[in-house]
C-alpha positions as a LaTeX table, in Angstrom:
\begin{tabular}{lrrr}
\hline
Residue & $x$ (\AA) & $y$ (\AA) & $z$ (\AA) \\
\hline
Unk1 & $-0.56$ & $-21.89$ & 10.05 \\
Unk2 & $-1.59$ & $-18.73$ & 9.51 \\
Unk3 & $-5.73$ & $-17.74$ & 8.68 \\
Unk4 & $-7.12$ & $-15.54$ & 6.48 \\
Unk5 & $-9.76$ & $-13.22$ & 6.07 \\
Unk6 & $-10.63$ & $-10.82$ & 3.25 \\
Unk7 & $-12.61$ & $-8.05$ & 3.10 \\
Unk8 & $-13.94$ & $-4.52$ & 1.19 \\
Unk9 & $-15.04$ & $-6.03$ & $-1.77$ \\
Unk10 & $-18.53$ & $-4.74$ & $-2.53$ \\
Unk11 & $-20.46$ & $-3.24$ & $-5.89$ \\
Unk12 & $-18.59$ & $-0.21$ & $-7.52$ \\
Unk13 & $-19.13$ & 2.26 & $-10.48$ \\
Unk14 & $-16.42$ & 1.83 & $-13.27$ \\
Unk15 & $-14.12$ & 4.58 & $-12.97$ \\
Unk16 & $-14.15$ & 4.13 & $-8.89$ \\
Unk17 & $-12.10$ & 2.72 & $-6.29$ \\
Unk18 & $-11.83$ & 0.09 & $-4.14$ \\
Unk19 & $-9.33$ & $-0.79$ & $-1.13$ \\
Unk20 & $-10.14$ & $-4.99$ & $-0.84$ \\
Unk21 & $-8.01$ & $-5.94$ & 3.23 \\
Unk22 & $-6.53$ & $-9.27$ & 4.41 \\
Unk23 & $-6.37$ & $-9.73$ & 7.82 \\
Unk24 & $-3.65$ & $-12.74$ & 9.29 \\
Unk25 & $-4.78$ & $-14.59$ & 12.13 \\
Unk26 & $-1.27$ & $-16.23$ & 13.77 \\
Unk27 & 2.34 & $-14.36$ & 15.63 \\
Unk28 & 4.57 & $-14.96$ & 12.33 \\
Unk29 & 2.75 & $-13.09$ & 9.68 \\
Unk30 & 6.16 & $-10.56$ & 8.85 \\
Unk31 & 7.28 & $-14.60$ & 7.28 \\
Unk32 & 4.82 & $-14.71$ & 4.54 \\
Unk33 & 5.52 & $-13.18$ & 1.06 \\
Unk34 & 1.05 & $-11.85$ & 0.68 \\
Unk35 & $-0.18$ & $-12.51$ & $-2.03$ \\
Unk36 & $-3.47$ & $-11.94$ & $-4.48$ \\
Unk37 & $-5.11$ & $-13.64$ & $-7.34$ \\
Unk38 & $-8.70$ & $-13.12$ & $-8.60$ \\
Unk39 & $-11.12$ & $-15.65$ & $-10.31$ \\
Unk40 & $-14.35$ & $-14.91$ & $-12.45$ \\
Unk41 & $-16.61$ & $-17.45$ & $-12.88$ \\
Unk42 & $-15.19$ & $-19.84$ & $-15.58$ \\
Unk43 & $-12.03$ & $-18.77$ & $-15.44$ \\
Unk44 & $-8.85$ & $-19.90$ & $-13.91$ \\
Unk45 & $-7.82$ & $-18.12$ & $-10.28$ \\
Unk46 & $-5.64$ & $-15.13$ & $-12.08$ \\
Unk47 & $-2.76$ & $-13.68$ & $-10.00$ \\
Unk48 & $-2.94$ & $-10.39$ & $-9.93$ \\
Unk49 & 0.02 & $-9.73$ & $-7.23$ \\
Unk50 & 2.98 & $-9.79$ & $-4.23$ \\
Unk51 & 4.49 & $-7.71$ & $-1.57$ \\
Unk52 & 7.15 & $-8.59$ & 0.28 \\
Unk53 & 7.50 & $-9.90$ & 3.87 \\
Unk54 & 8.37 & $-6.79$ & 5.79 \\
Unk55 & 6.59 & $-4.07$ & 2.21 \\
Unk56 & 10.14 & $-3.17$ & 0.60 \\
Unk57 & 9.67 & $-4.47$ & $-2.91$ \\
Unk58 & 6.03 & $-5.64$ & $-4.34$ \\
Unk59 & 5.40 & $-7.01$ & $-7.86$ \\
Unk60 & 2.09 & $-6.24$ & $-9.83$ \\
Unk61 & 0.56 & $-8.16$ & $-13.41$ \\
Unk62 & 0.63 & $-6.34$ & $-16.22$ \\
Unk63 & $-3.10$ & $-5.64$ & $-16.80$ \\
Unk64 & $-3.22$ & $-4.11$ & $-13.31$ \\
Unk65 & $-0.04$ & $-2.20$ & $-12.69$ \\
Unk66 & $-1.26$ & 0.78 & $-13.61$ \\
Unk67 & $-3.83$ & 0.77 & $-11.64$ \\
Unk68 & $-3.52$ & $-1.18$ & $-8.45$ \\
Unk69 & $-1.18$ & $-1.12$ & $-5.37$ \\
Unk70 & $-0.03$ & $-3.96$ & $-2.57$ \\
Unk71 & 0.87 & $-2.13$ & 1.17 \\
Unk72 & 1.39 & $-4.20$ & 3.95 \\
Unk73 & 0.75 & $-2.79$ & 8.01 \\
Unk74 & 3.11 & $-6.07$ & 9.87 \\
Unk75 & 2.01 & $-4.35$ & 12.97 \\
Unk76 & $-1.73$ & $-4.48$ & 12.23 \\
Unk77 & $-1.22$ & $-8.44$ & 10.39 \\
Unk78 & $-2.74$ & $-7.14$ & 7.79 \\
Unk79 & $-2.46$ & $-6.52$ & 3.87 \\
Unk80 & $-4.19$ & $-4.60$ & 1.03 \\
Unk81 & $-5.31$ & $-4.16$ & $-2.04$ \\
Unk82 & $-5.71$ & $-0.84$ & $-3.41$ \\
Unk83 & $-7.98$ & $-0.49$ & $-6.64$ \\
Unk84 & $-8.24$ & 2.82 & $-8.61$ \\
Unk85 & $-9.64$ & 3.09 & $-12.07$ \\
Unk86 & $-12.04$ & 0.24 & $-11.75$ \\
Unk87 & $-12.93$ & $-1.76$ & $-15.08$ \\
Unk88 & $-16.04$ & $-3.89$ & $-15.53$ \\
Unk89 & $-12.94$ & $-6.61$ & $-16.55$ \\
Unk90 & $-11.97$ & $-6.03$ & $-13.12$ \\
Unk91 & $-15.34$ & $-8.43$ & $-11.94$ \\
Unk92 & $-14.18$ & $-10.96$ & $-9.77$ \\
Unk93 & $-13.62$ & $-12.70$ & $-6.67$ \\
Unk94 & $-9.86$ & $-11.39$ & $-4.84$ \\
Unk95 & $-8.49$ & $-13.41$ & $-2.33$ \\
Unk96 & $-5.40$ & $-13.19$ & $-0.37$ \\
Unk97 & $-3.00$ & $-15.51$ & $-0.41$ \\
Unk98 & $-0.04$ & $-16.60$ & 2.33 \\
Unk99 & 2.84 & $-18.64$ & 1.62 \\
Unk100 & 6.98 & $-18.14$ & 2.76 \\
Unk101 & 8.85 & $-16.76$ & $-0.94$ \\
Unk102 & 5.77 & $-15.70$ & $-2.81$ \\
Unk103 & 5.88 & $-16.81$ & $-7.04$ \\
Unk104 & 2.26 & $-16.03$ & $-9.49$ \\
Unk105 & 0.65 & $-19.82$ & $-9.01$ \\
Unk106 & $-1.32$ & $-20.67$ & $-7.06$ \\
Unk107 & $-0.40$ & $-24.20$ & $-6.30$ \\
Unk108 & 2.45 & $-22.04$ & $-5.30$ \\
Unk109 & 0.27 & $-20.75$ & $-2.09$ \\
Unk110 & $-0.55$ & $-23.00$ & 0.41 \\
Unk111 & $-2.55$ & $-20.25$ & 2.75 \\
Unk112 & $-5.53$ & $-18.91$ & 1.48 \\
Unk113 & $-8.60$ & $-16.96$ & 2.23 \\
Unk114 & $-11.91$ & $-17.19$ & 1.45 \\
Unk115 & $-12.31$ & $-14.27$ & $-0.48$ \\
Unk116 & $-14.42$ & $-11.12$ & $-0.91$ \\
Unk117 & $-16.37$ & $-10.24$ & $-4.55$ \\
Unk118 & $-15.51$ & $-7.45$ & $-6.39$ \\
Unk119 & $-18.01$ & $-6.40$ & $-8.96$ \\
Unk120 & $-17.51$ & $-3.10$ & $-11.18$ \\
Unk121 & $-20.43$ & $-2.07$ & $-13.33$ \\
Unk122 & $-20.81$ & 0.26 & $-16.16$ \\
\hline
\end{tabular}
């Protein structure tokens, strides 16, 4: 079991940047692959990216890979989503999630945070 809490969301102008954080509880953070997902009203939850257990590799979906970066600091039990060049279509609630092996589908992740809202204005 791990508890996840996202923070760092807010209102930002198009073209701006934002860093989201996901803080995890427990002593086993480094045993989890961490994922980021987002969901806009009326749309399915969308995969954003993942980062491996010790941060040596990461994967981002094509729509964001040139603008977003995932990192983690296991000493702080925290994973980050660095976002630059934000677009209005990036507006969504952003969620972090954890499992033992990664994946791109929400159903593969048993542990979720409550989400943090990102709104990009034009």
